[in-house]
Amino acid sequence: MTRLARKIALMAEVEATYGGGLPASLTWPQALQVLPRTRPRHRIERMNEKRDLYRPFLGSSDEIPGPSVQVIEFEVELAASGTAGTPPPWGKLLRACGFAETVFTANRVEYTPVSEPGESLVIRYWEDGFHWISRGCRGQVSFDVTAYRIPRARFVFKGFDTIGSSSSWNGPTNPYAAWKTPLLPRSANSGNILLGCSYSGGSVSGGTAYPSKGFTLDIGNELTYDAILGGEKVVITDRQPKGEMLLELTAAQEEQWRLDMNASVETTFGWQIGSTAGQRIIFFGRRLQRQEAQGVEDVGFRRVSTQFGLVLDKDDPNDDFMRIVVS
């Protein structure tokens, strides 16, 4: 029998209780049907115990099977849901990456970081006739929002209790209806990156506008698998958000930019993709520190590439250091 590498399906659902698997009220066709934009990378990390026996012959000892962890990496396109106040399909994935989802009916959905263990997913990964199911999945996410390219989020999930068996796909009739066509960031629908701006009620305003080629942001979640007896779990044990943006600065702006960096002057950050209801995505950082800046050549022009961190407020340290808004 010929099996094809492109015949892949990903299904995920938020667990009602940690490690509880697919909620009893749902079946797999009712779960989120993930639409990856590149081929997912899937692997099983086994933690076997090697016996390492000594005998009068050279050779290897056997291993006793130990716990195993499923790791799956994939990218999805970032697009709003098409309806203001309706979560996008990738919102469920964010919720298992240390973000809380708050729905403002008929207006917007906001995602903000949390430091508690947070929600988790059960994930079914299917490859042309064979599937694995993993419970208690938590993840790490990074964003690439580059001008004139498809905005994307890259996820890495870890989960336990991997089960592999032959299986048909068994998906719904219209599995990817919730995934809308993304907008390419361009001047007409996105505009400039704003520094020193403010956020309120679903919009970013004020600040200084900088022409840019977009930005990347790695949330920096550290995933730790705990094989403790009776309490197996995957936990986000640290978070170090860092990113990079490519800007066009005047000579005077670059001078002030570097003075601000040397004086540890921090600022806010905001950027919006889309201009109409149901298509908007906003990234807002409450405290951005510019940590490294280098002049670079970009298609013959001089730009400034700046690495930054999204840091906790010194006067008001809490989880609300950033938000992603879909409206």
mmCIF file of C-alpha atoms in Angstrom:
data_model
loop_
_atom_site.group_PDB
_atom_site.id
_atom_site.type_symbol
_atom_site.label_atom_id
_atom_site.label_comp_id
_atom_site.label_asym_id
_atom_site.label_seq_id
_atom_site.Cartn_x
_atom_site.Cartn_y
_atom_site.Cartn_z
ATOM 1 C CA MET A 1 0.000 0.000 0.000
ATOM 2 C CA THR A 2 1.327 3.444 -0.936
ATOM 3 C CA ARG A 3 1.108 6.073 1.789
ATOM 4 C CA LEU A 4 1.606 9.759 1.022
ATOM 5 C CA ALA A 5 3.529 12.276 3.135
ATOM 6 C CA ARG A 6 1.154 15.137 2.268
ATOM 7 C CA LYS A 7 -1.910 13.340 3.644
ATOM 8 C CA ILE A 8 -1.795 14.846 7.124
ATOM 9 C CA ALA A 9 -4.457 16.009 9.553
ATOM 10 C CA LEU A 10 -4.197 17.812 12.884
ATOM 11 C CA MET A 11 -7.036 18.018 15.370
ATOM 12 C CA ALA A 12 -6.916 19.764 18.740
ATOM 13 C CA GLU A 13 -9.313 20.601 21.541
ATOM 14 C CA VAL A 14 -9.055 22.391 24.875
ATOM 15 C CA GLU A 15 -9.230 19.877 27.725
ATOM 16 C CA ALA A 16 -11.978 20.286 30.320
ATOM 17 C CA THR A 17 -9.520 19.104 32.997
ATOM 18 C CA TYR A 18 -5.767 18.850 32.640
ATOM 19 C CA GLY A 19 -4.782 15.574 30.993
ATOM 20 C CA GLY A 20 -8.424 14.555 30.641
ATOM 21 C CA GLY A 21 -8.252 14.167 26.878
ATOM 22 C CA LEU A 22 -11.101 14.904 24.503
ATOM 23 C CA PRO A 23 -14.102 16.233 26.471
ATOM 24 C CA ALA A 24 -16.857 13.639 26.772
ATOM 25 C CA SER A 25 -19.330 15.925 24.998
ATOM 26 C CA LEU A 26 -17.221 16.021 21.801
ATOM 27 C CA THR A 27 -16.002 13.688 19.082
ATOM 28 C CA TRP A 28 -12.926 14.271 16.943
ATOM 29 C CA PRO A 29 -14.897 15.632 13.965
ATOM 30 C CA GLN A 30 -16.199 18.343 16.333
ATOM 31 C CA ALA A 31 -12.718 19.349 17.521
ATOM 32 C CA LEU A 32 -10.628 22.140 16.010
ATOM 33 C CA GLN A 33 -9.355 21.060 12.603
ATOM 34 C CA VAL A 34 -5.928 22.710 12.400
ATOM 35 C CA LEU A 35 -4.810 23.924 8.965
ATOM 36 C CA PRO A 36 -0.971 23.873 8.933
ATOM 37 C CA ARG A 37 0.831 25.933 6.288
ATOM 38 C CA THR A 38 3.945 23.757 6.259
ATOM 39 C CA ARG A 39 4.461 20.053 6.874
ATOM 40 C CA PRO A 40 4.300 19.458 10.647
ATOM 41 C CA ARG A 41 7.312 17.943 12.377
ATOM 42 C CA HIS A 42 6.297 15.159 14.736
ATOM 43 C CA ARG A 43 8.485 13.061 16.976
ATOM 44 C CA ILE A 44 8.277 10.853 20.052
ATOM 45 C CA GLU A 45 10.886 11.466 22.745
ATOM 46 C CA ARG A 46 11.312 8.278 24.742
ATOM 47 C CA MET A 47 12.997 8.290 28.152
ATOM 48 C CA ASN A 48 14.065 4.668 28.394
ATOM 49 C CA GLU A 49 16.182 3.304 31.227
ATOM 50 C CA LYS A 50 19.311 1.523 29.975
ATOM 51 C CA ARG A 51 20.267 -1.521 32.031
ATOM 52 C CA ASP A 52 24.049 -1.214 31.385
ATOM 53 C CA LEU A 53 24.887 -4.753 32.559
ATOM 54 C CA TYR A 54 28.490 -6.015 32.863
ATOM 55 C CA ARG A 55 29.257 -9.476 31.455
ATOM 56 C CA PRO A 56 32.292 -11.339 30.103
ATOM 57 C CA PHE A 57 31.282 -10.304 26.577
ATOM 58 C CA LEU A 58 31.316 -6.926 24.885
ATOM 59 C CA GLY A 59 27.951 -5.701 23.737
ATOM 60 C CA SER A 60 24.977 -3.524 24.494
ATOM 61 C CA SER A 61 22.381 -4.060 27.200
ATOM 62 C CA ASP A 62 18.690 -3.674 26.575
ATOM 63 C CA GLU A 63 16.554 -0.725 27.637
ATOM 64 C CA ILE A 64 13.395 -0.730 29.731
ATOM 65 C CA PRO A 65 10.686 1.503 28.243
ATOM 66 C CA GLY A 66 10.047 4.650 30.275
ATOM 67 C CA PRO A 67 7.736 7.614 29.795
ATOM 68 C CA SER A 68 7.437 9.212 26.382
ATOM 69 C CA VAL A 69 6.591 12.698 25.222
ATOM 70 C CA GLN A 70 5.059 13.722 21.916
ATOM 71 C CA VAL A 71 6.520 16.864 20.336
ATOM 72 C CA ILE A 72 4.782 18.449 17.366
ATOM 73 C CA GLU A 73 5.801 21.625 15.532
ATOM 74 C CA PHE A 74 3.753 23.391 12.878
ATOM 75 C CA GLU A 75 2.882 26.787 11.428
ATOM 76 C CA VAL A 76 -0.530 28.315 10.811
ATOM 77 C CA GLU A 77 -1.596 31.424 8.951
ATOM 78 C CA LEU A 78 -2.706 34.374 11.068
ATOM 79 C CA ALA A 79 -6.066 35.707 9.975
ATOM 80 C CA ALA A 80 -8.990 37.078 11.942
ATOM 81 C CA SER A 81 -12.222 35.089 12.118
ATOM 82 C CA GLY A 82 -14.155 37.300 9.711
ATOM 83 C CA THR A 83 -16.585 38.390 12.441
ATOM 84 C CA ALA A 84 -15.697 40.908 15.159
ATOM 85 C CA GLY A 85 -15.953 39.309 18.594
ATOM 86 C CA THR A 86 -15.549 35.740 17.286
ATOM 87 C CA PRO A 87 -12.299 33.970 18.257
ATOM 88 C CA PRO A 88 -10.062 32.902 15.370
ATOM 89 C CA PRO A 89 -9.392 29.155 15.085
ATOM 90 C CA TRP A 90 -5.788 29.598 16.221
ATOM 91 C CA GLY A 91 -7.083 31.131 19.452
ATOM 92 C CA LYS A 92 -7.460 27.664 20.980
ATOM 93 C CA LEU A 93 -3.801 27.005 20.236
ATOM 94 C CA LEU A 94 -2.765 30.255 21.964
ATOM 95 C CA ARG A 95 -4.772 29.289 25.040
ATOM 96 C CA ALA A 96 -2.449 26.302 25.537
ATOM 97 C CA CYS A 97 0.618 28.555 25.199
ATOM 98 C CA GLY A 98 0.048 30.574 28.363
ATOM 99 C CA PHE A 99 -2.557 33.028 27.051
ATOM 100 C CA ALA A 100 -6.022 33.783 28.399
ATOM 101 C CA GLU A 101 -8.855 34.480 25.971
ATOM 102 C CA THR A 102 -11.341 37.267 26.730
ATOM 103 C CA VAL A 103 -14.297 37.724 24.376
ATOM 104 C CA PHE A 104 -15.977 41.123 24.050
ATOM 105 C CA THR A 105 -19.165 40.137 22.243
ATOM 106 C CA ALA A 106 -19.585 41.577 18.739
ATOM 107 C CA ASN A 107 -16.469 43.703 19.262
ATOM 108 C CA ARG A 108 -13.147 41.929 19.787
ATOM 109 C CA VAL A 109 -11.235 39.028 21.345
ATOM 110 C CA GLU A 110 -8.137 39.700 23.458
ATOM 111 C CA TYR A 111 -5.310 37.306 24.314
ATOM 112 C CA THR A 112 -3.125 38.180 27.296
ATOM 113 C CA PRO A 113 -0.368 36.157 29.006
ATOM 114 C CA VAL A 114 -0.949 34.253 32.248
ATOM 115 C CA SER A 115 1.605 32.869 34.704
ATOM 116 C CA GLU A 116 -0.614 30.121 36.114
ATOM 117 C CA PRO A 117 -0.311 26.680 34.440
ATOM 118 C CA GLY A 118 -3.172 27.657 32.147
ATOM 119 C CA GLU A 119 -5.201 25.581 29.736
ATOM 120 C CA SER A 120 -4.075 22.521 27.801
ATOM 121 C CA LEU A 121 -4.922 20.638 24.628
ATOM 122 C CA VAL A 122 -5.497 17.093 23.527
ATOM 123 C CA ILE A 123 -3.981 16.696 20.056
ATOM 124 C CA ARG A 124 -4.624 14.065 17.406
ATOM 125 C CA TYR A 125 -1.972 13.870 14.685
ATOM 126 C CA TRP A 126 -2.838 11.740 11.652
ATOM 127 C CA GLU A 127 -0.564 10.633 8.788
ATOM 128 C CA ASP A 128 -2.248 8.654 5.998
ATOM 129 C CA GLY A 129 -3.787 5.825 7.998
ATOM 130 C CA PHE A 130 -1.963 6.133 11.336
ATOM 131 C CA HIS A 131 -2.521 8.500 14.243
ATOM 132 C CA TRP A 132 -1.135 9.525 17.618
ATOM 133 C CA ILE A 133 -3.156 11.075 20.438
ATOM 134 C CA SER A 134 -1.480 13.100 23.160
ATOM 135 C CA ARG A 135 -3.012 14.612 26.295
ATOM 136 C CA GLY A 136 -1.947 17.493 28.511
ATOM 137 C CA CYS A 137 -0.304 19.425 25.661
ATOM 138 C CA ARG A 138 1.133 22.855 26.331
ATOM 139 C CA GLY A 139 3.151 24.910 23.918
ATOM 140 C CA GLN A 140 5.431 27.686 22.793
ATOM 141 C CA VAL A 141 4.597 30.145 20.027
ATOM 142 C CA SER A 142 6.468 32.621 17.854
ATOM 143 C CA PHE A 143 5.101 35.106 15.328
ATOM 144 C CA ASP A 144 6.423 36.278 11.977
ATOM 145 C CA VAL A 145 4.604 39.368 10.724
ATOM 146 C CA THR A 146 6.761 40.535 7.836
ATOM 147 C CA ALA A 147 5.627 43.080 5.260
ATOM 148 C CA TYR A 148 4.127 41.578 2.097
ATOM 149 C CA ARG A 149 4.343 38.021 3.429
ATOM 150 C CA ILE A 150 1.708 35.759 4.943
ATOM 151 C CA PRO A 151 1.543 36.447 8.722
ATOM 152 C CA ARG A 152 2.189 33.227 10.587
ATOM 153 C CA ALA A 153 2.440 31.673 14.008
ATOM 154 C CA ARG A 154 4.787 28.775 14.700
ATOM 155 C CA PHE A 155 3.748 26.425 17.501
ATOM 156 C CA VAL A 156 5.661 23.748 19.394
ATOM 157 C CA PHE A 157 3.575 21.499 21.651
ATOM 158 C CA LYS A 158 4.597 18.835 24.136
ATOM 159 C CA GLY A 159 2.198 16.267 25.550
ATOM 160 C CA PHE A 160 2.189 12.868 27.216
ATOM 161 C CA ASP A 161 0.406 9.525 26.931
ATOM 162 C CA THR A 162 1.126 9.081 23.250
ATOM 163 C CA ILE A 163 -0.981 6.401 21.585
ATOM 164 C CA GLY A 164 -0.162 5.259 18.068
ATOM 165 C CA SER A 165 -2.525 3.099 16.027
ATOM 166 C CA SER A 166 -3.941 2.647 12.547
ATOM 167 C CA SER A 167 -6.950 4.864 11.950
ATOM 168 C CA SER A 168 -8.971 6.532 9.220
ATOM 169 C CA TRP A 169 -9.035 10.331 9.093
ATOM 170 C CA ASN A 170 -12.676 10.632 10.220
ATOM 171 C CA GLY A 171 -12.888 14.392 9.761
ATOM 172 C CA PRO A 172 -15.952 16.602 9.253
ATOM 173 C CA THR A 173 -17.427 17.518 5.877
ATOM 174 C CA ASN A 174 -16.039 21.071 5.789
ATOM 175 C CA PRO A 175 -13.050 20.930 8.141
ATOM 176 C CA TYR A 176 -11.362 24.270 7.474
ATOM 177 C CA ALA A 177 -14.272 26.702 7.102
ATOM 178 C CA ALA A 178 -13.114 28.698 10.158
ATOM 179 C CA TRP A 179 -9.707 29.427 8.619
ATOM 180 C CA LYS A 180 -9.952 32.640 6.614
ATOM 181 C CA THR A 181 -7.561 33.921 3.958
ATOM 182 C CA PRO A 182 -4.917 36.098 5.662
ATOM 183 C CA LEU A 183 -4.065 39.674 4.741
ATOM 184 C CA LEU A 184 -0.557 40.467 3.578
ATOM 185 C CA PRO A 185 0.702 43.417 5.674
ATOM 186 C CA ARG A 186 0.939 46.404 3.325
ATOM 187 C CA SER A 187 0.614 50.173 3.590
ATOM 188 C CA ALA A 188 -3.066 50.153 2.667
ATOM 189 C CA ASN A 189 -4.126 47.798 5.457
ATOM 190 C CA SER A 190 -1.386 47.965 8.092
ATOM 191 C CA GLY A 191 0.579 51.190 8.124
ATOM 192 C CA ASN A 192 3.512 51.902 10.415
ATOM 193 C CA ILE A 193 4.802 50.439 13.649
ATOM 194 C CA LEU A 194 3.943 52.776 16.536
ATOM 195 C CA LEU A 195 6.229 53.347 19.524
ATOM 196 C CA GLY A 196 5.030 55.338 22.529
ATOM 197 C CA CYS A 197 1.417 54.551 21.649
ATOM 198 C CA SER A 198 -1.463 53.565 23.925
ATOM 199 C CA TYR A 199 -4.105 50.841 23.750
ATOM 200 C CA SER A 200 -7.750 51.099 24.737
ATOM 201 C CA GLY A 201 -10.911 49.260 23.790
ATOM 202 C CA GLY A 202 -9.589 47.510 20.721
ATOM 203 C CA SER A 203 -7.541 50.288 19.147
ATOM 204 C CA VAL A 204 -3.995 51.654 19.265
ATOM 205 C CA SER A 205 -3.445 55.405 19.085
ATOM 206 C CA GLY A 206 -0.785 58.066 19.471
ATOM 207 C CA GLY A 207 2.950 57.536 19.541
ATOM 208 C CA THR A 208 5.563 57.930 16.823
ATOM 209 C CA ALA A 209 5.030 56.124 13.511
ATOM 210 C CA TYR A 210 7.973 54.319 11.899
ATOM 211 C CA PRO A 211 8.001 52.833 8.384
ATOM 212 C CA SER A 212 8.989 49.184 8.725
ATOM 213 C CA LYS A 213 9.336 45.758 7.157
ATOM 214 C CA GLY A 214 7.365 44.268 10.045
ATOM 215 C CA PHE A 215 8.581 42.276 13.034
ATOM 216 C CA THR A 216 9.103 38.851 14.538
ATOM 217 C CA LEU A 217 8.271 37.919 18.124
ATOM 218 C CA ASP A 218 9.204 34.778 20.035
ATOM 219 C CA ILE A 219 7.148 34.420 23.233
ATOM 220 C CA GLY A 220 9.963 32.305 24.673
ATOM 221 C CA ASN A 221 7.976 29.748 26.660
ATOM 222 C CA GLU A 222 10.111 27.076 28.314
ATOM 223 C CA LEU A 223 8.280 23.733 28.305
ATOM 224 C CA THR A 224 9.149 21.276 31.071
ATOM 225 C CA TYR A 225 7.889 17.700 31.202
ATOM 226 C CA ASP A 226 7.424 16.382 34.740
ATOM 227 C CA ALA A 227 7.243 12.590 34.966
ATOM 228 C CA ILE A 228 6.250 12.577 38.640
ATOM 229 C CA LEU A 229 4.227 9.521 39.626
ATOM 230 C CA GLY A 230 0.543 10.296 39.874
ATOM 231 C CA GLY A 231 0.961 13.805 38.487
ATOM 232 C CA GLU A 232 2.490 13.620 35.015
ATOM 233 C CA LYS A 233 2.365 17.023 33.332
ATOM 234 C CA VAL A 234 3.846 19.530 30.907
ATOM 235 C CA VAL A 235 4.294 22.994 32.425
ATOM 236 C CA ILE A 236 5.416 26.365 31.085
ATOM 237 C CA THR A 237 8.164 27.089 33.615
ATOM 238 C CA ASP A 238 9.534 30.336 32.170
ATOM 239 C CA ARG A 239 8.795 32.966 29.532
ATOM 240 C CA GLN A 240 11.319 35.333 27.914
ATOM 241 C CA PRO A 241 9.675 37.240 25.027
ATOM 242 C CA LYS A 242 12.093 38.680 22.463
ATOM 243 C CA GLY A 243 11.679 40.009 18.958
ATOM 244 C CA GLU A 244 13.194 41.918 16.082
ATOM 245 C CA MET A 245 11.939 44.715 13.832
ATOM 246 C CA LEU A 246 13.401 46.284 10.696
ATOM 247 C CA LEU A 247 12.736 50.030 10.507
ATOM 248 C CA GLU A 248 13.537 53.022 8.339
ATOM 249 C CA LEU A 249 14.928 55.770 10.585
ATOM 250 C CA THR A 250 16.202 59.231 9.768
ATOM 251 C CA ALA A 251 19.723 60.022 10.950
ATOM 252 C CA ALA A 252 18.274 62.159 13.760
ATOM 253 C CA GLN A 253 15.888 59.386 14.780
ATOM 254 C CA GLU A 254 18.705 56.843 14.845
ATOM 255 C CA GLU A 255 20.783 59.141 17.052
ATOM 256 C CA GLN A 256 17.918 59.507 19.545
ATOM 257 C CA TRP A 257 17.198 55.774 19.262
ATOM 258 C CA ARG A 258 20.701 54.911 20.424
ATOM 259 C CA LEU A 259 20.649 57.542 23.179
ATOM 260 C CA ASP A 260 17.409 56.005 24.462
ATOM 261 C CA MET A 261 18.947 52.537 24.390
ATOM 262 C CA ASN A 262 21.992 53.655 26.376
ATOM 263 C CA ALA A 263 19.717 55.300 28.945
ATOM 264 C CA SER A 264 17.453 52.201 29.173
ATOM 265 C CA VAL A 265 14.456 54.235 28.018
ATOM 266 C CA GLU A 266 11.548 51.861 27.500
ATOM 267 C CA THR A 267 8.438 52.459 25.423
ATOM 268 C CA THR A 268 5.204 50.887 24.227
ATOM 269 C CA PHE A 269 4.754 49.058 20.930
ATOM 270 C CA GLY A 270 1.775 48.707 18.636
ATOM 271 C CA TRP A 271 0.979 47.460 15.148
ATOM 272 C CA GLN A 272 -2.279 46.634 13.439
ATOM 273 C CA ILE A 273 -2.936 44.410 10.431
ATOM 274 C CA GLY A 274 -6.227 45.023 8.651
ATOM 275 C CA SER A 275 -8.530 48.012 8.695
ATOM 276 C CA THR A 276 -12.069 46.583 8.566
ATOM 277 C CA ALA A 277 -14.122 44.778 11.206
ATOM 278 C CA GLY A 278 -13.589 41.034 11.249
ATOM 279 C CA GLN A 279 -10.111 41.332 9.696
ATOM 280 C CA ARG A 280 -8.071 43.283 12.252
ATOM 281 C CA ILE A 281 -5.215 41.867 14.338
ATOM 282 C CA ILE A 282 -3.386 44.128 16.807
ATOM 283 C CA PHE A 283 -0.106 43.418 18.581
ATOM 284 C CA PHE A 284 0.501 45.660 21.590
ATOM 285 C CA GLY A 285 3.415 45.618 24.031
ATOM 286 C CA ARG A 286 3.094 47.607 27.245
ATOM 287 C CA ARG A 287 6.836 47.822 27.885
ATOM 288 C CA LEU A 288 9.364 47.329 25.085
ATOM 289 C CA GLN A 289 13.104 47.586 25.662
ATOM 290 C CA ARG A 290 15.348 48.125 22.643
ATOM 291 C CA GLN A 291 18.327 45.890 23.381
ATOM 292 C CA GLU A 292 20.430 45.812 20.207
ATOM 293 C CA ALA A 293 20.409 47.921 17.031
ATOM 294 C CA GLN A 294 22.475 47.463 13.889
ATOM 295 C CA GLY A 295 22.524 49.313 10.592
ATOM 296 C CA VAL A 296 21.822 46.882 7.744
ATOM 297 C CA GLU A 297 21.523 46.981 3.953
ATOM 298 C CA ASP A 298 18.050 46.139 2.649
ATOM 299 C CA VAL A 299 17.598 46.088 -1.161
ATOM 300 C CA GLY A 300 20.069 48.944 -1.427
ATOM 301 C CA PHE A 301 18.640 51.031 1.414
ATOM 302 C CA ARG A 302 20.016 51.580 4.906
ATOM 303 C CA ARG A 303 17.671 50.320 7.594
ATOM 304 C CA VAL A 304 18.029 49.701 11.320
ATOM 305 C CA SER A 305 17.450 46.191 12.624
ATOM 306 C CA THR A 306 16.486 46.322 16.298
ATOM 307 C CA GLN A 307 16.265 43.418 18.696
ATOM 308 C CA PHE A 308 13.894 44.000 21.584
ATOM 309 C CA GLY A 309 12.446 42.405 24.671
ATOM 310 C CA LEU A 310 8.919 42.697 26.021
ATOM 311 C CA VAL A 311 9.642 43.181 29.711
ATOM 312 C CA LEU A 312 7.620 43.381 32.891
ATOM 313 C CA ASP A 313 6.770 46.852 34.142
ATOM 314 C CA LYS A 314 9.156 47.822 36.962
ATOM 315 C CA ASP A 315 6.403 49.730 38.769
ATOM 316 C CA ASP A 316 3.500 47.412 37.945
ATOM 317 C CA PRO A 317 4.873 43.930 37.190
ATOM 318 C CA ASN A 318 2.042 41.676 36.070
ATOM 319 C CA ASP A 319 1.052 39.384 33.223
ATOM 320 C CA ASP A 320 -0.492 42.198 31.206
ATOM 321 C CA PHE A 321 2.772 43.100 29.450
ATOM 322 C CA MET A 322 1.346 42.421 26.001
ATOM 323 C CA ARG A 323 -1.880 41.592 24.222
ATOM 324 C CA ILE A 324 -3.027 40.262 20.882
ATOM 325 C CA VAL A 325 -6.375 41.670 19.805
ATOM 326 C CA VAL A 326 -8.572 40.229 17.053
ATOM 327 C CA SER A 327 -11.511 42.358 15.952
#
